[in-house]
Coordinates of N, CA and C in Angstrom, one line a residue:
X114 N 23.5 -1.2 -20.0 CA 22.4 -1.4 -19.1 C 21.5 -0.2 -19.0
X115 N 20.2 -0.4 -19.1 CA 19.2 0.7 -19.1 C 19.1 1.2 -17.7
X116 N 19.0 2.6 -17.6 CA 18.7 3.1 -16.3 C 17.3 2.6 -15.8
X117 N 17.3 2.2 -14.5 CA 16.0 1.6 -14.0 C 15.3 2.6 -13.1
X118 N 14.0 2.7 -13.4 CA 13.1 3.6 -12.6 C 12.0 2.8 -11.9
X119 N 11.8 3.1 -10.6 CA 10.7 2.5 -9.8 C 9.6 3.5 -9.7
X120 N 8.4 3.2 -10.1 CA 7.3 4.1 -10.0 C 6.5 3.6 -8.8
X121 N 6.2 4.5 -7.9 CA 5.4 4.2 -6.7 C 4.2 5.2 -6.8
X122 N 3.1 4.7 -7.3 CA 1.9 5.5 -7.6 C 0.7 4.7 -7.6
X123 N -0.4 5.2 -7.0 CA -1.6 4.4 -6.8 C -2.7 4.7 -7.9
X124 N -2.4 5.5 -8.9 CA -3.4 5.8 -10.0 C -3.0 4.9 -11.2
X125 N -3.7 3.8 -11.4 CA -3.3 2.9 -12.5 C -3.1 3.6 -13.9
X126 N -4.0 4.5 -14.2 CA -3.8 5.2 -15.5 C -2.5 6.0 -15.6
X127 N -2.2 6.6 -14.5 CA -0.9 7.4 -14.5 C 0.3 6.5 -14.6
X128 N 0.2 5.3 -13.9 CA 1.3 4.3 -13.9 C 1.5 3.9 -15.4
X129 N 0.4 3.6 -16.0 CA 0.5 3.1 -17.4 C 1.1 4.2 -18.3
X130 N 0.7 5.4 -18.1 CA 1.2 6.5 -18.9 C 2.7 6.7 -18.7
X131 N 3.1 6.7 -17.5 CA 4.5 6.8 -17.1 C 5.4 5.7 -17.7
X132 N 4.9 4.5 -17.5 CA 5.6 3.3 -17.9 C 5.8 3.4 -19.4
X133 N 4.8 3.7 -20.2 CA 4.8 3.7 -21.6 C 5.9 4.7 -22.1
X134 N 5.9 5.9 -21.5 CA 6.8 7.0 -22.0 C 8.2 6.7 -21.5
X135 N 8.4 6.2 -20.3 CA 9.7 5.9 -19.9 C 10.4 4.8 -20.7
X136 N 9.6 3.7 -20.9 CA 10.1 2.6 -21.7 C 10.4 3.0 -23.1
X137 N 9.6 3.8 -23.7 CA 9.8 4.3 -25.0 C 11.1 5.2 -25.1
X138 N 11.5 5.7 -24.0 CA 12.7 6.5 -24.0 C 13.9 5.8 -23.4
X139 N 13.9 4.5 -23.4 CA 15.1 3.7 -23.0 C 15.3 3.4 -21.5
X140 N 14.2 3.5 -20.7 CA 14.3 3.2 -19.3 C 13.7 1.8 -19.0
X141 N 14.3 1.2 -18.0 CA 13.7 0.0 -17.5 C 12.7 0.4 -16.3
X142 N 11.5 -0.2 -16.3 CA 10.5 0.3 -15.4 C 10.0 -0.8 -14.5
X143 N 9.9 -0.6 -13.2 CA 9.1 -1.4 -12.3 C 8.1 -0.5 -11.6
X144 N 7.0 -1.0 -11.2 CA 6.0 -0.2 -10.6 C 5.3 -0.9 -9.5
X145 N 4.8 -0.2 -8.5 CA 3.9 -0.7 -7.4 C 3.0 0.4 -7.0
X146 N 1.8 0.0 -6.5 CA 0.9 1.0 -6.0 C 0.9 1.1 -4.4
X147 N 1.8 0.4 -3.8 CA 1.8 0.2 -2.4 C 3.2 0.7 -1.8
X148 N 3.1 1.5 -0.8 CA 4.3 2.0 -0.2 C 5.2 0.9 0.5
X149 N 4.6 0.0 1.2 CA 5.3 -1.0 1.9 C 6.0 -1.9 0.9
X150 N 5.3 -2.3 -0.2 CA 5.9 -3.1 -1.2 C 7.0 -2.3 -1.9
X151 N 6.9 -1.0 -2.1 CA 8.0 -0.2 -2.7 C 9.3 -0.3 -1.9
X152 N 9.2 -0.3 -0.5 CA 10.3 -0.4 0.3 C 11.0 -1.8 0.1
X153 N 10.2 -2.8 0.0 CA 10.7 -4.2 -0.2 C 11.4 -4.3 -1.6
X154 N 10.8 -3.7 -2.6 CA 11.3 -3.7 -3.9 C 12.7 -3.0 -4.0
X155 N 12.8 -1.9 -3.3 CA 14.1 -1.2 -3.2 C 15.2 -2.0 -2.5
X156 N 14.8 -2.7 -1.5 CA 15.7 -3.6 -0.8 C 16.2 -4.7 -1.7
X157 N 15.3 -5.2 -2.5 CA 15.6 -6.3 -3.4 C 16.6 -5.9 -4.5
X158 N 16.3 -4.7 -5.0 CA 17.1 -4.2 -6.2 C 17.0 -2.7 -6.2
X159 N 18.2 -2.0 -6.1 CA 18.2 -0.6 -6.1 C 17.9 0.0 -7.4
X160 N 16.9 0.9 -7.5 CA 16.7 1.5 -8.8 C 17.7 2.7 -9.0
X161 N 17.8 3.2 -10.2 CA 18.6 4.4 -10.4 C 17.8 5.7 -10.0
X162 N 16.5 5.6 -10.0 CA 15.6 6.7 -9.6 C 14.3 6.2 -9.2
X163 N 13.6 6.9 -8.3 CA 12.3 6.6 -7.8 C 11.3 7.7 -8.1
X164 N 10.2 7.4 -8.8 CA 9.1 8.4 -8.9 C 8.1 8.1 -7.9
X165 N 7.9 8.9 -6.9 CA 7.2 8.6 -5.7 C 6.0 9.5 -5.5
X166 N 4.8 9.0 -5.4 CA 3.6 9.7 -5.2 C 3.5 10.1 -3.7
X167 N 3.1 11.3 -3.4 CA 3.1 11.8 -2.0 C 1.9 11.0 -1.3
X168 N 0.8 10.9 -1.9 CA -0.4 10.4 -1.2 C -0.6 8.9 -1.6
X169 N -0.2 8.0 -0.8 CA -0.4 6.6 -1.0 C -1.3 6.0 0.1
X170 N -1.9 4.8 -0.2 CA -2.9 4.3 0.7 C -2.3 3.8 2.1
X171 N -1.1 3.3 2.1 CA -0.6 2.7 3.3 C 0.4 3.7 4.0
X172 N 1.6 3.7 3.4 CA 2.7 4.6 3.9 C 2.8 5.8 2.9
X173 N 2.8 7.0 3.5 CA 2.9 8.2 2.6 C 4.3 8.3 1.9
X174 N 4.2 9.0 0.8 CA 5.5 9.2 0.0 C 6.5 9.9 0.9
X175 N 6.1 10.8 1.7 CA 7.1 11.6 2.5 C 7.7 10.6 3.5
X176 N 7.0 9.7 4.1 CA 7.5 8.7 5.1 C 8.5 7.8 4.4
X177 N 8.1 7.3 3.2 CA 9.0 6.4 2.4 C 10.3 7.1 2.1
X178 N 10.2 8.4 1.7 CA 11.4 9.2 1.4 C 12.3 9.3 2.6
X179 N 11.7 9.5 3.8 CA 12.5 9.6 5.0 C 13.2 8.3 5.4
X180 N 12.4 7.2 5.2 CA 13.0 5.9 5.5 C 14.2 5.6 4.6
X181 N 14.0 5.9 3.3 CA 15.1 5.6 2.4 C 16.3 6.4 2.7
X182 N 16.2 7.7 3.1 CA 17.3 8.5 3.4 C 18.0 8.1 4.7
X183 N 17.3 7.4 5.6 CA 17.9 7.0 6.9 C 18.9 5.8 6.7
X184 N 18.7 5.0 5.6 CA 19.5 3.8 5.4 C 20.7 4.1 4.5
X185 N 21.8 3.6 4.9 CA 23.0 3.9 4.1 C 22.9 3.4 2.7
X186 N 22.3 2.2 2.5 CA 22.3 1.6 1.1 C 21.4 2.4 0.2
X187 N 20.4 3.1 0.7 CA 19.5 3.8 -0.2 C 19.5 5.4 -0.1
X188 N 20.5 5.8 0.7 CA 20.6 7.3 1.0 C 20.8 8.1 -0.3
X189 N 21.5 7.5 -1.3 CA 21.9 8.2 -2.5 C 20.9 8.0 -3.7
X190 N 19.9 7.2 -3.5 CA 19.0 7.0 -4.6 C 18.2 8.2 -4.9
X191 N 18.2 8.7 -6.1 CA 17.4 9.9 -6.4 C 15.9 9.7 -6.3
X192 N 15.2 10.7 -5.8 CA 13.7 10.6 -5.6 C 13.1 11.8 -6.2
X193 N 12.1 11.6 -7.0 CA 11.2 12.7 -7.5 C 9.8 12.5 -6.9
X194 N 9.3 13.5 -6.2 CA 8.0 13.4 -5.6 C 7.0 13.8 -6.6
X195 N 5.9 13.1 -6.7 CA 4.7 13.5 -7.6 C 3.6 13.8 -6.7
X196 N 3.0 15.0 -6.9 CA 1.9 15.3 -6.0 C 1.0 16.4 -6.6
X197 N -0.3 16.4 -6.1 CA -1.2 17.5 -6.5 C -1.1 18.7 -5.6
X198 N -0.3 18.6 -4.5 CA -0.1 19.7 -3.6 C 0.7 20.8 -4.3
X199 N 0.2 22.0 -4.3 CA 0.9 23.1 -5.0 C 1.4 24.2 -4.1
X200 N 1.1 24.1 -2.8 CA 1.6 25.2 -1.9 C 3.1 25.1 -1.7
X201 N 3.7 26.3 -1.5 CA 5.1 26.4 -1.3 C 5.6 25.6 -0.1
X202 N 4.7 25.7 1.0 CA 5.1 25.0 2.2 C 5.2 23.5 1.9
X203 N 4.3 22.9 1.1 CA 4.3 21.5 0.7 C 5.6 21.2 -0.1
X204 N 6.0 22.1 -1.0 CA 7.2 21.9 -1.8 C 8.4 21.8 -0.9
X205 N 8.5 22.7 0.1 CA 9.6 22.8 1.0 C 9.6 21.5 1.9
X206 N 8.4 21.1 2.3 CA 8.4 19.9 3.2 C 8.9 18.7 2.4
X207 N 8.4 18.6 1.1 CA 8.9 17.4 0.3 C 10.4 17.4 0.1
X208 N 10.9 18.6 -0.2 CA 12.4 18.6 -0.5 C 13.2 18.4 0.8
X209 N 12.6 18.9 1.9 CA 13.3 18.7 3.2 C 13.3 17.2 3.7
X210 N 12.3 16.5 3.2 CA 12.2 15.1 3.6 C 13.3 14.2 2.8
X211 N 13.9 14.8 1.8 CA 15.0 14.2 1.1 C 14.8 14.0 -0.3
X212 N 13.7 14.5 -0.9 CA 13.4 14.4 -2.3 C 14.4 15.2 -3.1
X213 N 14.8 14.8 -4.3 CA 15.7 15.6 -5.2 C 14.9 16.5 -6.0
X214 N 13.6 16.3 -6.3 CA 12.8 17.2 -7.1 C 11.4 16.9 -6.7
X215 N 10.5 17.9 -7.2 CA 9.1 17.9 -6.8 C 8.3 18.3 -8.0
X216 N 7.4 17.4 -8.5 CA 6.6 17.7 -9.7 C 5.2 17.7 -9.3
X217 N 4.5 18.8 -9.7 CA 3.1 18.9 -9.3 C 2.2 18.3 -10.5
X218 N 1.1 17.7 -10.1 CA 0.1 17.1 -11.0 C -0.9 18.2 -11.3
X219 N -1.4 18.3 -12.6 CA -1.1 17.4 -13.7 C 0.2 17.9 -14.3
X220 N 1.0 17.0 -15.0 CA 2.2 17.3 -15.7 C 2.2 16.6 -17.0
X221 N 3.0 17.1 -17.9 CA 3.1 16.4 -19.2 C 4.2 15.4 -19.1
X222 N 4.1 14.3 -19.9 CA 5.2 13.3 -19.9 C 6.5 13.9 -20.3
X223 N 6.5 14.8 -21.2 CA 7.8 15.4 -21.7 C 8.5 16.2 -20.6
X224 N 7.7 16.9 -19.7 CA 8.2 17.6 -18.6 C 8.8 16.6 -17.6
X225 N 8.1 15.6 -17.3 CA 8.6 14.6 -16.3 C 9.9 13.9 -16.8
X226 N 9.9 13.6 -18.1 CA 11.2 13.0 -18.7 C 12.3 13.9 -18.6
X227 N 12.1 15.2 -18.8 CA 13.2 16.2 -18.7 C 13.7 16.3 -17.2
X228 N 12.7 16.2 -16.3 CA 13.1 16.2 -14.9 C 13.9 15.0 -14.5
X229 N 13.4 13.8 -15.0 CA 14.1 12.6 -14.7 C 15.6 12.6 -15.2
X230 N 15.7 13.1 -16.5 CA 17.1 13.1 -17.0 C 18.0 14.1 -16.3
X231 N 17.4 15.2 -15.9 CA 18.2 16.2 -15.2 C 18.7 15.7 -13.8
X232 N 17.8 15.0 -13.1 CA 18.2 14.5 -11.8 C 19.2 13.4 -12.0
X233 N 19.1 12.5 -13.0 CA 20.0 11.5 -13.3 C 21.4 12.1 -13.7
X234 N 21.4 13.2 -14.4 CA 22.6 13.8 -14.8 C 23.4 14.3 -13.6
X235 N 22.7 14.8 -12.6 CA 23.3 15.3 -11.4 C 23.8 14.2 -10.5
X236 N 23.0 13.1 -10.4 CA 23.3 12.1 -9.4 C 24.2 10.9 -10.0
X237 N 23.9 10.7 -11.3 CA 24.6 9.6 -12.0 C 25.1 10.1 -13.4
X238 N 26.1 11.0 -13.4 CA 26.5 11.5 -14.7 C 27.0 10.5 -15.7
X239 N 27.4 9.3 -15.2 CA 27.9 8.2 -16.0 C 26.8 7.7 -17.0
X240 N 25.6 7.9 -16.6 CA 24.5 7.4 -17.5 C 24.3 8.1 -18.8
X241 N 24.9 9.3 -18.9 CA 24.8 10.1 -20.1 C 26.1 10.3 -20.8
X242 N 27.1 9.5 -20.4 CA 28.5 9.6 -21.0 C 28.9 8.4 -21.8
X243 N 29.9 8.6 -22.7 CA 30.4 7.4 -23.4 C 31.6 6.8 -22.7
X244 N 32.1 7.5 -21.6 CA 33.2 7.0 -20.9 C 33.0 7.1 -19.4
X245 N 33.6 6.3 -18.6 CA 33.5 6.4 -17.2 C 34.9 6.5 -16.6
X246 N 35.1 7.2 -15.5 CA 36.4 7.2 -14.9 C 36.2 7.4 -13.4
X247 N 37.2 6.8 -12.7 CA 37.2 6.9 -11.2 C 38.7 6.7 -10.8
X248 N 39.2 7.7 -10.1 CA 40.6 7.7 -9.7 C 41.5 7.5 -11.0
X249 N 42.3 6.5 -11.0 CA 43.2 6.3 -12.2 C 42.6 5.3 -13.2
X250 N 41.3 4.9 -13.1 CA 40.7 3.9 -14.0 C 39.8 4.7 -14.9
X251 N 40.0 4.4 -16.2 CA 39.2 5.0 -17.3 C 38.6 3.9 -18.1
X252 N 37.3 4.0 -18.3 CA 36.6 3.0 -19.2 C 36.0 3.7 -20.4
X253 N 36.4 3.2 -21.6 CA 35.8 3.7 -22.8 C 34.7 2.7 -23.2
X254 N 33.4 3.2 -23.1 CA 32.3 2.3 -23.4 C 32.1 2.0 -24.9
X255 N 32.4 3.0 -25.7 CA 32.2 2.7 -27.2 C 33.3 1.8 -27.7
X256 N 34.6 1.9 -27.2 CA 35.7 1.0 -27.7 C 35.8 -0.2 -26.8
X257 N 35.1 -0.3 -25.7 CA 35.1 -1.4 -24.8 C 36.5 -1.7 -24.3
X258 N 37.1 -0.6 -23.8 CA 38.5 -0.7 -23.3 C 38.6 -0.1 -21.9
X259 N 39.5 -0.6 -21.1 CA 39.8 -0.1 -19.8 C 41.2 0.2 -19.6
X260 N 41.5 1.4 -19.1 CA 42.9 1.8 -18.8 C 43.1 2.1 -17.3
X261 N 44.2 1.8 -16.8 CA 44.5 2.2 -15.4 C 45.9 2.8 -15.4
X262 N 46.0 4.0 -15.0 CA 47.3 4.8 -15.0 C 47.9 4.7 -16.4
X263 N 47.1 4.8 -17.5 CA 47.6 4.8 -18.8 C 47.9 3.4 -19.4
X264 N 47.8 2.4 -18.6 CA 48.0 1.0 -19.1 C 46.7 0.3 -19.3
X265 N 46.6 -0.4 -20.5 CA 45.3 -1.1 -20.8 C 45.2 -2.3 -19.9
X266 N 44.0 -2.5 -19.4 CA 43.6 -3.6 -18.5 C 42.7 -4.5 -19.3
X267 N 43.1 -5.8 -19.4 CA 42.3 -6.7 -20.2 C 41.3 -7.5 -19.3
X268 N 40.0 -7.3 -19.6 CA 38.9 -7.9 -18.8 C 38.1 -8.8 -19.7
X269 N 37.5 -9.8 -19.0 CA 36.5 -10.6 -19.7 C 35.2 -9.9 -19.7
X270 N 34.2 -10.3 -20.5 CA 32.9 -9.6 -20.6 C 32.2 -9.4 -19.2
X271 N 32.3 -10.4 -18.4 CA 31.6 -10.3 -17.1 C 32.3 -9.3 -16.2
X272 N 33.6 -9.3 -16.2 CA 34.4 -8.4 -15.4 C 34.2 -7.0 -15.9
X273 N 34.1 -6.8 -17.2 CA 33.8 -5.5 -17.8 C 32.5 -4.9 -17.3
X274 N 31.5 -5.8 -17.3 CA 30.1 -5.3 -16.8 C 30.2 -5.0 -15.3
X275 N 30.9 -5.8 -14.6 CA 31.0 -5.7 -13.2 C 31.7 -4.3 -12.8
X276 N 32.8 -4.1 -13.5 CA 33.5 -2.8 -13.3 C 32.7 -1.6 -13.7
X277 N 32.0 -1.8 -14.8 CA 31.1 -0.7 -15.2 C 30.1 -0.4 -14.2
X278 N 29.5 -1.4 -13.6 CA 28.5 -1.2 -12.5 C 29.1 -0.4 -11.4
X279 N 30.3 -0.8 -11.0 CA 30.9 -0.1 -9.9 C 31.3 1.3 -10.2
X280 N 31.8 1.6 -11.4 CA 32.2 2.9 -11.9 C 31.0 3.8 -12.0
X281 N 29.8 3.3 -12.3 CA 28.6 4.1 -12.3 C 28.1 4.4 -10.9
X282 N 28.6 3.7 -9.9 CA 28.1 3.9 -8.5 C 29.3 4.0 -7.6
X283 N 30.3 4.8 -7.8 CA 31.5 4.8 -6.9 C 31.1 5.0 -5.5
X284 N 31.7 4.2 -4.6 CA 31.5 4.3 -3.2 C 30.3 3.6 -2.6
X285 N 29.4 3.2 -3.5 CA 28.2 2.6 -3.0 C 28.4 1.1 -2.8
X286 N 28.0 0.6 -1.7 CA 28.1 -0.8 -1.4 C 27.0 -1.6 -1.9
X287 N 27.3 -2.7 -2.7 CA 26.2 -3.6 -3.2 C 26.4 -5.0 -2.7
X288 N 25.3 -5.6 -2.3 CA 25.3 -7.0 -1.9 C 25.5 -7.9 -3.1
X289 N 25.8 -9.1 -2.8 CA 26.0 -10.1 -3.9 C 24.7 -10.2 -4.7
X290 N 23.6 -10.2 -4.1 CA 22.3 -10.4 -4.8 C 22.1 -9.1 -5.7
X291 N 22.4 -7.9 -5.2 CA 22.2 -6.7 -6.0 C 23.1 -6.8 -7.2
X292 N 24.4 -7.2 -7.0 CA 25.3 -7.3 -8.1 C 24.9 -8.3 -9.1
X293 N 24.4 -9.5 -8.7 CA 23.8 -10.5 -9.6 C 22.7 -9.9 -10.5
X294 N 21.8 -9.2 -9.8 CA 20.7 -8.6 -10.6 C 21.2 -7.6 -11.6
X295 N 22.1 -6.7 -11.2 CA 22.6 -5.6 -12.1 C 23.5 -6.1 -13.2
X296 N 24.3 -7.1 -12.9 CA 25.3 -7.6 -13.9 C 24.8 -8.8 -14.8
X297 N 24.2 -9.7 -14.1 CA 23.7 -10.9 -14.8 C 22.2 -10.8 -15.2
X298 N 21.4 -10.1 -14.5 CA 20.0 -10.0 -14.7 C 19.2 -10.8 -13.8
X299 N 18.0 -10.5 -13.5 CA 17.1 -11.2 -12.5 C 16.6 -12.5 -13.0
X300 N 16.6 -12.7 -14.3 CA 16.0 -13.9 -14.9 C 16.9 -15.1 -15.0
X301 N 18.2 -14.9 -14.6 CA 19.2 -16.0 -14.6 C 19.5 -16.4 -13.2
X302 N 19.5 -17.7 -13.0 CA 19.8 -18.2 -11.7 C 21.3 -18.5 -11.6
X303 N 22.0 -17.9 -10.8 CA 23.5 -18.1 -10.6 C 23.7 -18.0 -9.1
X304 N 24.6 -18.9 -8.6 CA 25.0 -18.9 -7.2 C 25.6 -17.6 -6.8
X305 N 25.3 -17.1 -5.6 CA 25.8 -15.8 -5.2 C 27.3 -15.8 -5.1
X306 N 27.9 -17.0 -4.8 CA 29.3 -17.1 -4.6 C 30.1 -16.8 -6.0
X307 N 29.3 -17.0 -7.1 CA 29.9 -16.6 -8.4 C 30.4 -15.2 -8.4
X308 N 29.7 -14.3 -7.7 CA 30.1 -12.9 -7.6 C 31.5 -12.9 -7.0
X309 N 31.8 -13.6 -6.0 CA 33.2 -13.6 -5.4 C 34.2 -14.0 -6.4
X310 N 33.9 -15.0 -7.2 CA 34.9 -15.4 -8.2 C 35.3 -14.3 -9.2
X311 N 34.2 -13.6 -9.7 CA 34.5 -12.5 -10.6 C 35.1 -11.3 -10.0
X312 N 34.8 -11.1 -8.7 CA 35.4 -10.0 -8.0 C 36.9 -10.2 -7.9
X313 N 37.3 -11.5 -7.6 CA 38.7 -11.8 -7.5 C 39.4 -11.6 -8.8
X314 N 38.7 -12.0 -9.9 CA 39.3 -11.8 -11.3 C 39.5 -10.3 -11.6
X315 N 38.5 -9.6 -11.2 CA 38.5 -8.1 -11.5 C 39.6 -7.5 -10.7
X316 N 39.7 -7.9 -9.4 CA 40.8 -7.4 -8.5 C 42.2 -7.7 -9.2
X317 N 42.4 -8.9 -9.6 CA 43.7 -9.4 -10.1 C 44.0 -8.6 -11.4
X318 N 43.0 -8.3 -12.2 CA 43.3 -7.5 -13.4 C 43.6 -6.1 -13.1
X319 N 42.8 -5.5 -12.2 CA 43.1 -4.1 -11.9 C 44.4 -3.9 -11.2
X320 N 44.8 -4.9 -10.4 CA 46.1 -4.7 -9.6 C 47.3 -5.4 -10.3
X321 N 47.1 -5.8 -11.5 CA 48.2 -6.5 -12.2 C 49.5 -5.8 -12.2
X322 N 49.5 -4.4 -12.3 CA 50.7 -3.7 -12.3 C 51.1 -3.0 -11.0
X323 N 50.6 -3.6 -9.9 CA 50.9 -3.1 -8.6 C 50.1 -1.9 -8.1
X324 N 49.0 -1.7 -8.8 CA 48.1 -0.6 -8.3 C 47.4 -0.8 -7.0
X325 N 46.9 0.2 -6.4 CA 46.2 0.1 -5.2 C 44.9 -0.6 -5.4
X326 N 44.6 -1.5 -4.4 CA 43.4 -2.3 -4.5 C 42.2 -1.4 -4.3
X327 N 41.3 -1.2 -5.3 CA 40.2 -0.3 -5.3 C 38.9 -1.0 -4.9
X328 N 38.9 -2.3 -4.9 CA 37.6 -3.0 -4.6 C 37.6 -3.3 -3.0
X329 N 36.6 -2.6 -2.4 CA 36.4 -2.7 -1.0 C 35.4 -3.8 -0.6
X330 N 35.8 -4.7 0.2 CA 34.9 -5.8 0.7 C 34.4 -5.3 2.1
X331 N 33.0 -5.3 2.2 CA 32.4 -4.9 3.4 C 31.8 -6.2 4.0
X332 N 32.3 -6.6 5.1 CA 31.8 -7.8 5.8 C 30.3 -7.8 6.0
X333 N 29.7 -8.9 5.6 CA 28.2 -9.1 5.7 C 27.4 -8.1 4.9
X334 N 28.0 -7.3 4.0 CA 27.3 -6.4 3.2 C 27.5 -6.5 1.8
X335 N 28.8 -6.6 1.3 CA 29.0 -6.7 -0.1 C 30.3 -6.1 -0.6
X336 N 30.3 -5.4 -1.7 CA 31.5 -4.9 -2.3 C 31.2 -3.4 -2.8
X337 N 32.3 -2.7 -3.0 CA 32.2 -1.3 -3.5 C 33.5 -1.0 -4.2
X338 N 33.5 0.0 -5.1 CA 34.8 0.5 -5.6 C 35.0 1.8 -4.8
X339 N 36.3 1.9 -4.3 CA 36.6 2.9 -3.3 C 38.0 3.3 -3.5
X340 N 38.3 4.5 -3.8 CA 39.7 5.0 -4.0 C 40.6 4.7 -2.8
X341 N 40.0 4.7 -1.6 CA 40.8 4.5 -0.4 C 40.7 3.1 0.2
X342 N 40.4 2.1 -0.7 CA 40.0 0.8 -0.2 C 41.1 0.0 0.4
X343 N 42.3 -0.1 -0.2 CA 43.3 -0.9 0.3 C 44.7 -0.6 -0.2
X344 N 45.6 -1.5 0.1 CA 47.0 -1.3 -0.3 C 47.3 -1.7 -1.7
X345 N 48.6 -1.3 -2.1 CA 49.0 -1.7 -3.4 C 49.3 -3.2 -3.4
X346 N 48.9 -3.9 -4.5 CA 49.1 -5.3 -4.5 C 49.8 -5.7 -5.8
X347 N 50.9 -6.4 -5.7 CA 51.6 -6.9 -6.9 C 51.3 -8.3 -7.2
X348 N 51.2 -8.6 -8.5 CA 50.9 -10.0 -8.9 C 52.0 -10.4 -9.9

């Protein structure tokens, strides 16, 4: 799965430049020129990182940043502010609003790509690794194998993608709709209850040897992988 970037910028030429360079370097890109629409797009589908212009026509980038940091579901999404403001006080204000990095205009595409990769390495190290691990679960992406406490776990293709998504975002709660978008893709229509079926299959496989249940169900919210989720379950 490609890392997803949401660009929130009201300069069309800059949006086109960023989109071209990000897509050419393996990122999935969505873009909007409107702050309110950006908030709706984040609610619909969490990006891996947001490139956020400070000066927007409706809601300022600073206010968007603050709103995202107030919500549990979006608190951990990395944000890089893009701005022509160069004063130290502006930089401090941007970072204190919750931004992870601050890039002043004009900037080169190569500099921004380096900043994006650096922020993703800090927030989502799984995106730059060949293997994922959490607690006693280890996933080898190149060999397409999963081990728990040294014992191989046999998963179907969908359960493998589902577990990978959780391992890339440990502790983060995802709604059924967000899981469908991330694991199946937005262009495929599938009933949301299908997620529950595959969650049950994943749980059964992970707990086959009596391990602690790591899949946390959050009522009216969704699912997460959590080391302290539940009790040991034998099948």
